[in-house]
Coordinates of C-alpha atoms and ligand atoms in Angstrom, one line a residue:
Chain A
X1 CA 0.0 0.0 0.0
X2 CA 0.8 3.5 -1.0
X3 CA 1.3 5.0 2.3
X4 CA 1.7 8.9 2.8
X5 CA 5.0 8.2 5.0
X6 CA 6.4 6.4 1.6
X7 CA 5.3 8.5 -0.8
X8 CA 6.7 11.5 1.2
X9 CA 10.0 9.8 2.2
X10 CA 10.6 8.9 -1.2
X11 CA 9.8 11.9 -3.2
X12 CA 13.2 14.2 -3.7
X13 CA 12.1 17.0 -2.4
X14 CA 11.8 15.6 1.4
X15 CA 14.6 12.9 0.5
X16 CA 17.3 12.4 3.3
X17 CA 15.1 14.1 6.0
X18 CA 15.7 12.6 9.4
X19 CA 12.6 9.7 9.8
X20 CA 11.3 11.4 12.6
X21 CA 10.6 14.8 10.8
X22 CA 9.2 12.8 8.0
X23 CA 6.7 11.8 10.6
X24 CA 5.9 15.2 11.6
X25 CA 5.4 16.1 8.2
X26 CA 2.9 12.9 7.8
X27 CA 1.2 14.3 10.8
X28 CA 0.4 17.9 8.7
X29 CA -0.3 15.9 5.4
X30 CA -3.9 14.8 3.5
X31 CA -4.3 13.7 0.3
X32 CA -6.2 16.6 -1.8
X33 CA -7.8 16.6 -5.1
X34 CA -9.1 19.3 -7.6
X35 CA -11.4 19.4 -10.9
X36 CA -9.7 20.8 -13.9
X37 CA -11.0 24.6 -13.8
X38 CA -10.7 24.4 -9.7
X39 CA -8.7 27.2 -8.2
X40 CA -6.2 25.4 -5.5
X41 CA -5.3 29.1 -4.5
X42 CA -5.8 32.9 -5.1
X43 CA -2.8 36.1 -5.2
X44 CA -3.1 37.9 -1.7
X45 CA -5.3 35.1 0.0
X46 CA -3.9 33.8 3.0
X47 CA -1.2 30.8 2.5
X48 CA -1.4 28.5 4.9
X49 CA -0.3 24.9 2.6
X50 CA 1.7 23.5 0.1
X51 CA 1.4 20.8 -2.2
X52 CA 3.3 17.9 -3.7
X53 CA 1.8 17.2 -7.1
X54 CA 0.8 13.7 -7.8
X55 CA -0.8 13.7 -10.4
X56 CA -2.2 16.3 -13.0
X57 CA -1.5 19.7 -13.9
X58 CA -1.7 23.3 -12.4
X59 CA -1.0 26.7 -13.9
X60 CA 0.3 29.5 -11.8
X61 CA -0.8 32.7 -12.8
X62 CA -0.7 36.4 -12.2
X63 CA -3.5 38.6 -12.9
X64 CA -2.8 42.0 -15.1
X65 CA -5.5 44.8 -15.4
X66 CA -4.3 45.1 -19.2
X67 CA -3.8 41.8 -20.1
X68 CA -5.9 39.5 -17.7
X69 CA -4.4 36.3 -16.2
X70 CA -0.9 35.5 -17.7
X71 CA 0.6 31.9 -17.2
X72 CA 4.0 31.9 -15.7
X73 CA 4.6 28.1 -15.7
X74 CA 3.0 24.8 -15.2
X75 CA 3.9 22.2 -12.4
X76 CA 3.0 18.8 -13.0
X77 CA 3.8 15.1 -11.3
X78 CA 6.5 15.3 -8.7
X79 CA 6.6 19.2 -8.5
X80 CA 6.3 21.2 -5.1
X81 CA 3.4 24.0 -5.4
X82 CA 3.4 27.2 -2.8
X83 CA 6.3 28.9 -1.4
X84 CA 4.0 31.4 0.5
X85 CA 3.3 29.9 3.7
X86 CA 6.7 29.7 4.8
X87 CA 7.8 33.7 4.2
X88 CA 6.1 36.4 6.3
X89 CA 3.4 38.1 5.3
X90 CA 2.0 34.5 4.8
X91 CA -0.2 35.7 1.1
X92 CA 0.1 34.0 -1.9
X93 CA 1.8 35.7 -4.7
X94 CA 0.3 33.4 -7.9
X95 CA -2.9 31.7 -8.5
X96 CA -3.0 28.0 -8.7
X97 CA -5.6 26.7 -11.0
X98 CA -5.9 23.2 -12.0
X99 CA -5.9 22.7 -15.6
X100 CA -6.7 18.7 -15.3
X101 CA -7.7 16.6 -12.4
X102 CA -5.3 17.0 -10.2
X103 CA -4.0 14.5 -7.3
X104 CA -1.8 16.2 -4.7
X105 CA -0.7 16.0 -1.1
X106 CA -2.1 19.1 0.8
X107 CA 1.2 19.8 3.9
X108 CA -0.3 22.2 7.1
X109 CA 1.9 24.9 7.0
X110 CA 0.5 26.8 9.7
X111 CA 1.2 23.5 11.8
X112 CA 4.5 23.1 10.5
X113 CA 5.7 26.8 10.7
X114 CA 5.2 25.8 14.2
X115 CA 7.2 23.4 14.3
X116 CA 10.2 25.0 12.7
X117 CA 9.9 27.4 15.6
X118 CA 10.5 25.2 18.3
X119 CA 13.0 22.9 16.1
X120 CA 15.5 24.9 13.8
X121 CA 17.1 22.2 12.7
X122 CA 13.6 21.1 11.0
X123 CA 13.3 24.6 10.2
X124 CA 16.5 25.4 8.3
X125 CA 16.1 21.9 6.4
X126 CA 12.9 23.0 5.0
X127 CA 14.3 26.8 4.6
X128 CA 17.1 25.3 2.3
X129 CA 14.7 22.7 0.1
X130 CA 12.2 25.9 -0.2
X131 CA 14.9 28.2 -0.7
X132 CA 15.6 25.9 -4.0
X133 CA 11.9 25.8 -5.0
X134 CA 12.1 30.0 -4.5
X135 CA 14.8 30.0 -6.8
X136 CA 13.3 28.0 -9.4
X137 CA 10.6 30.0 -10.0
X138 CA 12.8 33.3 -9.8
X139 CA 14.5 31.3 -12.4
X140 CA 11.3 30.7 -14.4
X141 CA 10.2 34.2 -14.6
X142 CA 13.6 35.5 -15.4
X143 CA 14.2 33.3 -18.5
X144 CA 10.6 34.6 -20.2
X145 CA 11.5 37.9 -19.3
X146 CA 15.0 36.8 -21.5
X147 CA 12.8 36.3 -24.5
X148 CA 14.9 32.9 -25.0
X149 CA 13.5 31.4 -29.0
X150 CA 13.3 35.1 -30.1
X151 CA 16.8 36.9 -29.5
X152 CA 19.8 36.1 -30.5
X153 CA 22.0 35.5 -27.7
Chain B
X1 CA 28.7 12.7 -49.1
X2 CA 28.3 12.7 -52.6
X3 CA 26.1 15.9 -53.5
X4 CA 26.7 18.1 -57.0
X5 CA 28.8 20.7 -54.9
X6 CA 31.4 17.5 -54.4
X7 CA 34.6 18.9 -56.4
X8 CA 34.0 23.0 -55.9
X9 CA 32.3 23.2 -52.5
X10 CA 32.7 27.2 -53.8
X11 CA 30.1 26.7 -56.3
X12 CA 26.8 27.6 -56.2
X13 CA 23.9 25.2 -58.3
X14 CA 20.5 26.7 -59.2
X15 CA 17.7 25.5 -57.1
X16 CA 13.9 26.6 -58.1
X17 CA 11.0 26.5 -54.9
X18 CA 8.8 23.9 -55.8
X19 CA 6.6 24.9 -52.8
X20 CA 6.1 27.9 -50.1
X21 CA 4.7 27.0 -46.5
X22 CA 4.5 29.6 -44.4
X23 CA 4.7 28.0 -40.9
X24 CA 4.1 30.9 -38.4
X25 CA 4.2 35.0 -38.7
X26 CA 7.7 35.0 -39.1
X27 CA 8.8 31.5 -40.5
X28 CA 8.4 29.9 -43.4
X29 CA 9.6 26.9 -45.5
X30 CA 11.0 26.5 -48.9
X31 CA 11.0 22.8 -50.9
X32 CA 13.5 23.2 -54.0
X33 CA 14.5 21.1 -56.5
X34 CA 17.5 21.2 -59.2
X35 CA 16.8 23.5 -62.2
X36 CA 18.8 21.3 -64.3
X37 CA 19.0 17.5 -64.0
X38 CA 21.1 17.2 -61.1
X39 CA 22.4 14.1 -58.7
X40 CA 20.4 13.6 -55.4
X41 CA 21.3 15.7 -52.7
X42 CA 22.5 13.8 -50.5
X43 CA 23.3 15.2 -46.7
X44 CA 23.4 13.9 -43.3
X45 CA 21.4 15.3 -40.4
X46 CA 22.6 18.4 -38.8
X47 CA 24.0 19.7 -41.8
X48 CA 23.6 23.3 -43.6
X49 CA 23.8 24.5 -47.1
X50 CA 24.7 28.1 -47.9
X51 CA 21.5 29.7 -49.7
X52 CA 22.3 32.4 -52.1
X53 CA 19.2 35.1 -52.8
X54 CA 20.3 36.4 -56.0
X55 CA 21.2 39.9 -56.1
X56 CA 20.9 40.2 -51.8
X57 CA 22.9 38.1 -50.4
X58 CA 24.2 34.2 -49.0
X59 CA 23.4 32.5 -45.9
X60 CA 23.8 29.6 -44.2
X61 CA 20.3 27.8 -43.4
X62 CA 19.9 24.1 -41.7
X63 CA 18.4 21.3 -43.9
X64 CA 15.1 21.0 -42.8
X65 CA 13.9 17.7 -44.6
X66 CA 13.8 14.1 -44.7
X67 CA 17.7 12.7 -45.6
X68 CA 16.2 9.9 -47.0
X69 CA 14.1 12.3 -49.5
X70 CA 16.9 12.8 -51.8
X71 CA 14.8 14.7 -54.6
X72 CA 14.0 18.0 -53.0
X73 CA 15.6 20.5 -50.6
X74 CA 13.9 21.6 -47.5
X75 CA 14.7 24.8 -45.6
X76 CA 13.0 26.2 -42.5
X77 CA 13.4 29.6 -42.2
X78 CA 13.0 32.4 -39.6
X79 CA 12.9 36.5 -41.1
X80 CA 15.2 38.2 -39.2
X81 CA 17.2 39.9 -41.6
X82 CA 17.9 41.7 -44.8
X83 CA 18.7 37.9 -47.0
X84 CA 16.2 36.3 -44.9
X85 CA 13.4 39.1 -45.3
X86 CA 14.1 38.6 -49.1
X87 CA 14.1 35.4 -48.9
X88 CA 10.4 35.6 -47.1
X89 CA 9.4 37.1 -50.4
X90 CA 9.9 34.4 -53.2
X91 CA 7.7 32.5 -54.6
X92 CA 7.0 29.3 -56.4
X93 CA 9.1 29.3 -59.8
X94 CA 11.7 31.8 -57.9
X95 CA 15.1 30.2 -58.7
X96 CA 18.2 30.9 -55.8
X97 CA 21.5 29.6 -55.9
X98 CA 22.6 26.6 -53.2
X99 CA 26.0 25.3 -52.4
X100 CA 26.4 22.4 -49.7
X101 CA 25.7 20.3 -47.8
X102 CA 28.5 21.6 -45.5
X103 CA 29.5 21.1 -41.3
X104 CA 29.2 17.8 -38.8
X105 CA 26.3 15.9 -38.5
X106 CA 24.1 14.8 -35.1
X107 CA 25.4 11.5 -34.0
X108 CA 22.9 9.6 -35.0
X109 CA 24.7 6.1 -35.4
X110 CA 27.0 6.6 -32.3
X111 CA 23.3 7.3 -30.3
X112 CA 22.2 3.3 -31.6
X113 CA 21.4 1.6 -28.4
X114 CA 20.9 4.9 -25.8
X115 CA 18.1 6.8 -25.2
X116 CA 18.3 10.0 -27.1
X117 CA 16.7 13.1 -26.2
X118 CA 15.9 16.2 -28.9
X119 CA 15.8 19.4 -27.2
X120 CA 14.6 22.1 -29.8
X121 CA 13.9 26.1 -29.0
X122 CA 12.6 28.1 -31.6
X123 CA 13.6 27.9 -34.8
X124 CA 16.0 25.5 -33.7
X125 CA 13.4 22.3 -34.6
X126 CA 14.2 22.8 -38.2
X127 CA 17.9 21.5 -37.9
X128 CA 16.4 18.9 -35.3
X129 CA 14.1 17.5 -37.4
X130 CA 16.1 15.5 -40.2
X131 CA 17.5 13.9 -37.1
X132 CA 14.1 12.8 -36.0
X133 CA 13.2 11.6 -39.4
X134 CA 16.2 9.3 -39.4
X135 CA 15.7 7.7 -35.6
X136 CA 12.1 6.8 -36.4
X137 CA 13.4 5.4 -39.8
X138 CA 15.3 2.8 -37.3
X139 CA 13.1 3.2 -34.4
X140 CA 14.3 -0.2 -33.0
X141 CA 17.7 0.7 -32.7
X142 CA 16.9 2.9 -30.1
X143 CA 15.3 3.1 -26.5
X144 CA 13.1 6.0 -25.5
X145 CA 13.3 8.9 -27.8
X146 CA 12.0 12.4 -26.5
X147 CA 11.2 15.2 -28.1
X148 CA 11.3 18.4 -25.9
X149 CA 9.8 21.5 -27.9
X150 CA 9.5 24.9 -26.7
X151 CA 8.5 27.9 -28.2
X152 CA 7.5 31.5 -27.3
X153 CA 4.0 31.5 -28.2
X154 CA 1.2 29.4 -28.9
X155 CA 1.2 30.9 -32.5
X156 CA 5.3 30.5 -32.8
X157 CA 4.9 26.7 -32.9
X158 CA 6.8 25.6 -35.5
X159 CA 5.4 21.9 -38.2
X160 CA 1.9 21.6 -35.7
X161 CA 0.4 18.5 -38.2
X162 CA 3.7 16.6 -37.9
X163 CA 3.8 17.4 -33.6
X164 CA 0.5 16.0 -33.4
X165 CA 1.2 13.0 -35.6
X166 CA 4.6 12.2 -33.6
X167 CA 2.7 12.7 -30.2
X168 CA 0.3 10.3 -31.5
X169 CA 3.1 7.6 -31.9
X170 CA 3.7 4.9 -29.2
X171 CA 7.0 5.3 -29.3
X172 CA 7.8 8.6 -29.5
X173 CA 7.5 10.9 -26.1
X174 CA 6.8 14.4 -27.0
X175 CA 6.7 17.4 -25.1
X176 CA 5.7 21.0 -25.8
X177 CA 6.0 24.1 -23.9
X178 CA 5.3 27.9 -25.2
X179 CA 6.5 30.6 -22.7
X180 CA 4.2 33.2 -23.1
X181 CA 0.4 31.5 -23.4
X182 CA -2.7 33.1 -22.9
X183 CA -5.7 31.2 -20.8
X184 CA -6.8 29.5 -24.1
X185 CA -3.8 27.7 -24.0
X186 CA -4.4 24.0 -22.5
X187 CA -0.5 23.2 -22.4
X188 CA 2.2 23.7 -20.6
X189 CA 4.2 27.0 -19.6
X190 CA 7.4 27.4 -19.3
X191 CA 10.9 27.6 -21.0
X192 CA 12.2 24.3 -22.5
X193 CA 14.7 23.7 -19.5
X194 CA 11.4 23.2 -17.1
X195 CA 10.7 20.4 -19.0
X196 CA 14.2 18.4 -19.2
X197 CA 13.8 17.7 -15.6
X198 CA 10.5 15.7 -16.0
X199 CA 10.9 13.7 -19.3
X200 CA 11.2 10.2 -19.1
X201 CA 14.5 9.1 -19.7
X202 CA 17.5 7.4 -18.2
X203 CA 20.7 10.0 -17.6
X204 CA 22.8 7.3 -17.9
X205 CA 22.0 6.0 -21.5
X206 CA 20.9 8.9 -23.2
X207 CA 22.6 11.3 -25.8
X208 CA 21.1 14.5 -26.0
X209 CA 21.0 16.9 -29.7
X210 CA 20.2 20.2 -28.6
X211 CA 19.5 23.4 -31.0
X212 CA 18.0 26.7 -30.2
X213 CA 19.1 30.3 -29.4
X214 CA 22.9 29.7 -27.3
X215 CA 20.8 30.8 -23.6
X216 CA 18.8 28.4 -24.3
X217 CA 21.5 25.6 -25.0
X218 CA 23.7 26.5 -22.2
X219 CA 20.9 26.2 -19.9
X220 CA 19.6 23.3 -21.5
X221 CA 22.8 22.0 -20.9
X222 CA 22.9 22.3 -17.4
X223 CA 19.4 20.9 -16.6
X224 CA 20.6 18.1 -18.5
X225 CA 23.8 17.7 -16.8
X226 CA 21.7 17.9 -13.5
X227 CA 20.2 15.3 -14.1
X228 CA 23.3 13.4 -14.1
X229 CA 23.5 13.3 -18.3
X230 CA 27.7 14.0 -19.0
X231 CA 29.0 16.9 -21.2
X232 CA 30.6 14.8 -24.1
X233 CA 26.5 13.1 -24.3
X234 CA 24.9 16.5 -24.6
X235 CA 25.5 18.1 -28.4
X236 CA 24.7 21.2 -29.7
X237 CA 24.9 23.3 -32.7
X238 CA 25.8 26.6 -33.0
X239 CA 25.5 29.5 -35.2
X240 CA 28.0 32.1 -36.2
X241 CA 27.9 34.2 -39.4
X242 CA 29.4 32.9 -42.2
X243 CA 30.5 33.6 -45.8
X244 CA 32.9 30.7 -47.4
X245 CA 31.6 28.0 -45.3
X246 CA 34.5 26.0 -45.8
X247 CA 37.2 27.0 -43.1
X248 CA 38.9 29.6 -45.3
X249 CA 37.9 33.5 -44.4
X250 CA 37.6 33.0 -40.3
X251 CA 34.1 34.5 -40.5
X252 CA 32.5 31.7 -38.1
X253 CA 35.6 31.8 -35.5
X254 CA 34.3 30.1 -32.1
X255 CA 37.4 30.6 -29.5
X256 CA 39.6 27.9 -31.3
X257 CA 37.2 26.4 -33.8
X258 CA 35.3 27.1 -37.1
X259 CA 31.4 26.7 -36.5
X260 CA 31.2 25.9 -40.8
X261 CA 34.4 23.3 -40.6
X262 CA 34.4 21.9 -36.8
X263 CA 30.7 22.6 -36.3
X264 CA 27.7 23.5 -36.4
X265 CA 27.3 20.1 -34.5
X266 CA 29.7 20.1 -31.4
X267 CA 29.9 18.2 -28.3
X268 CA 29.1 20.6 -25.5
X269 CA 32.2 19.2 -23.4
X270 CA 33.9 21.1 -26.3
X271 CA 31.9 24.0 -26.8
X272 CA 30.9 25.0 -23.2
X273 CA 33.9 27.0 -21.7
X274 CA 32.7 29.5 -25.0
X275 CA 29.2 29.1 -24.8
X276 CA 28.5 32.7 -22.5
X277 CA 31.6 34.7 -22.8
X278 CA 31.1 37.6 -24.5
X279 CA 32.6 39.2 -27.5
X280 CA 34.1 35.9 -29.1
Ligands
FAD1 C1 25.0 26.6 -39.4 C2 23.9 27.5 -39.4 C3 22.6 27.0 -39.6 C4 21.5 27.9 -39.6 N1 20.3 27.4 -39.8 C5 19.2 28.2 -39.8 C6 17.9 27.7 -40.1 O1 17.7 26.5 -40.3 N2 16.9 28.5 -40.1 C7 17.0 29.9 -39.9 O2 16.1 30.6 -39.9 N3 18.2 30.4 -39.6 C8 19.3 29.6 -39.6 N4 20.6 30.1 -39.3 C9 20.6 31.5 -39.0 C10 20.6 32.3 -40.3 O3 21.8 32.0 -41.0 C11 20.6 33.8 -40.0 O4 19.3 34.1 -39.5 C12 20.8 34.6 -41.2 O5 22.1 34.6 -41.6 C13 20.4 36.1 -41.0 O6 20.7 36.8 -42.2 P1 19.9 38.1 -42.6 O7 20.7 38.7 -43.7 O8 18.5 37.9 -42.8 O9 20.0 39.0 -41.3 P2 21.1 40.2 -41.0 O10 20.7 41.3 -41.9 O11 22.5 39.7 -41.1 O12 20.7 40.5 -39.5 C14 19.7 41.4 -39.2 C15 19.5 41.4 -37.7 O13 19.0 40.1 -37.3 C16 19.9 39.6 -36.3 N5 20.0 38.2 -36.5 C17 20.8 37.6 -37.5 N6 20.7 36.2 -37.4 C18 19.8 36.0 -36.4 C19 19.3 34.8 -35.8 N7 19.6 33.6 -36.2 N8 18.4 35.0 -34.8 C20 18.0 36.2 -34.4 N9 18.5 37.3 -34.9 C21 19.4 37.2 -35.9 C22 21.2 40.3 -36.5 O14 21.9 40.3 -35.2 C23 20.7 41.6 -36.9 O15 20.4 42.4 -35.8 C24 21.7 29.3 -39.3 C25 23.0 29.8 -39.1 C26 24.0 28.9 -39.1 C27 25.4 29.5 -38.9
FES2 S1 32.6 30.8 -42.9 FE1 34.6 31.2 -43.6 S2 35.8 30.1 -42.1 FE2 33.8 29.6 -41.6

């Protein structure tokens, strides 16, 4: 059986944790699921989760006045989705929408921000996987801001 | 390769466009065949010839086609410029001058028995695809074969019939990504390098062709090599202005190399100290 504690041990993102964080973690996860259409979060809502993709897809977004929504990237199986909850003020900065049924693991982060509190070590372990997720997607939205297929370089 | 530039790679044979497709906004493709009754044109993919519009001016283009078609000439072309503007213009019955096939192949026969992934941004699918032709010609030599596609824009995607018919295949894993999409767009978002980290293949066993703007390669190359593929696996080709295409006039200098003599088809592990310094 597909447990939560295997499926979270095992993914990269959490991979080499000591067992007993995994636990905690466990103890903050639930399996989620979303309709294609369904809006997993909102910009400036409160960010209290994040997600490890199963299965599916999920568009982040920001909305423009002049241009409407504009796609910044797509996450898919085995990506980490929301950053959010973990940086003060605690608001979402993208939308989430599901573009296809989507299967995820929802993690507490109010619970765990907790947690990091009273355990730095847990808390600078997730600070330095996030950190790498944070980067990414500073990464994403500097390369379309590069214009990378229509310059040359 | 036999070809009817063989004994003067310096001179230039009349081609006339047997067919215009314009593929997006800014791209279109030319099929030519021999005014007179030439030889097949033989080339391997990878390879470029130098396109002479009559009166403006010669540049190097990719061949675009099937190697295994050995009766026409196919060129995929993007505008950017004052030959390739001109270029934009002819028409069916327009006659310009070719000389070639010139520069290194894609490695297809040393790839037999690896996974082999195509990594294409742009315009850079065109030189891509005679590579892709000749795998599936000898599928079974292979093991998973991926193609990783990304453009700007949903509109910027370049040969949309044949992407749908290779997605369709079994054996053929294909990916596409547009960078800028708007919420009609049901696909994914992001540059090409987000997708290199998800595609199914093994790191180990896989030799990677990579063609697209040089960001886009370098960075390519890295994904790639982050996921444990090595430097002398990953090649690329490059692009530098030319003029003789044949080592002579140091027009294509890269550091120590000629891109129309050593290249365009280079193993990174070569290229990649050059790749991002500026003013080479
Ligand atoms: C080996 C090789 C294979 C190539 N294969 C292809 C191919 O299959 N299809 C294709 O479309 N092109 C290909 N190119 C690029 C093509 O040769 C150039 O786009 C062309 O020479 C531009 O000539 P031009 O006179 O139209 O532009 P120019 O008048 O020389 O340039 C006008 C402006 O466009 C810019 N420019 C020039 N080239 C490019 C470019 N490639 N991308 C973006 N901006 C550019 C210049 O910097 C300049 O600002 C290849 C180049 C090489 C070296
Ligand atoms: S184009 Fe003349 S040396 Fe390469």
């Amino acid at each position: 059986m597909e447990t939560l504690e295997r499926i979270l041990s095992e993914h990269p993102f959490l991979k080499g944790l000591a067992p007993e964080y995994i636990q905690l973690i466990v103890g903050c996860a639930a399996n989620v699921r979303f309709e294609a259409g369904q809006f997993i979060f909102r910009e400036g809502e409160e960010a209290n989760q994040f997600y490890v993709i199963r299965q599916g897809r999920v568009a982040l977004s920001m909305f423009t006045p002049e241009r409407g929504p504009i796609v910044i990237e797509t996450l898919g199986e085995g990506d980490i989705l929301g950053w959010s909850w973990l940086v003060p003020p605690y608001h979402w900065r993208f939308n989430a929408q599901a573009m296809e049924l989507t299967r995820a693991i929802a993690l507490d982060g109010k619970c765990l921000r907790g947690k990091c509190e009273s355990d730095h070590d847990l808390g600078f372990e997730l600070l330095k996987r996030f950190a790498h997720i944070i980067e990414q997607r500073l990464q994403a939205t500097r390369l379309q801001l590069l214009d990378v297929y229509g310059a040359r370089s | 390769m036999r070809n009817n530039s063989e004994h003067d790679p310096m001179r230039t044979v009349p081609y006339r466009i047997r067919r215009v497709r314009r593929d997006t906004a800014d791209t279109f493709t030319l099929e030519l065949e021999p005014v007179t009754n030439q030889q097949p044109f033989h080339f391997a993919p990878g390879q470029f010839n130098m396109i002479y519009v009559f009166g403006v001016g010669e540049i190097p283009i990719s061949i675009s086609g099937d190697p295994a078609v050995t009766s026409a000439l196919v060129h995929t072309t993007r505008s950017v410029g004052t030959v390739t503007k001109a270029m934009s213009q002819l028409k069916r019955g327009d006659v310009v001058g070719v000389r070639g096939p010139f520069g290194t192949p894609w490695p297809i026969l040393a790839a037999e028995g690896n996974d082999v992934v195509l990594v294409a941004g742009g315009i850079g699918l065109a030189p891509l695809r005679p590579a892709l032709y000749a795998i599936l010609a000898r599928r079974e030599r292979y093991g998973k074969v991926v193609l990783l596609y990304g453009a700007r824009s949903p509109e910027d995607i370049l040969y949309r019939d044949e992407l749908r018919h290779w997605r369709a295949q079994f054996d053929l894993d294909v990916y596409v990504t547009v960078d800028r999409a708007t919420s009609q767009w049901r696909g994914n978002v992001g540059v090409v390098t987000t997708l290199t980290s998800r595609a199914p293949f093994d790191p180990l066993n896989t030799m990677a062709f990579v063609c697209g703007p040089e960001v886009m390669m370098r960075l390519t190359a890295l994904e790639l090599q982050r996921r444990g593929v090595a430097a002398d696996q990953i090649f690329v080709s490059m692009e530098r202005n030319m003029k003789c295409a044949v080592g002579f006039c140091g027009h294509c200098q890269f550091g120590p190399m000629f891109v129309c003599r050593d290249g365009p088809v280079f193993p990174y592990s070569r290229v990649k100290d050059w790749l991002g310094v500026w003013e080479i």
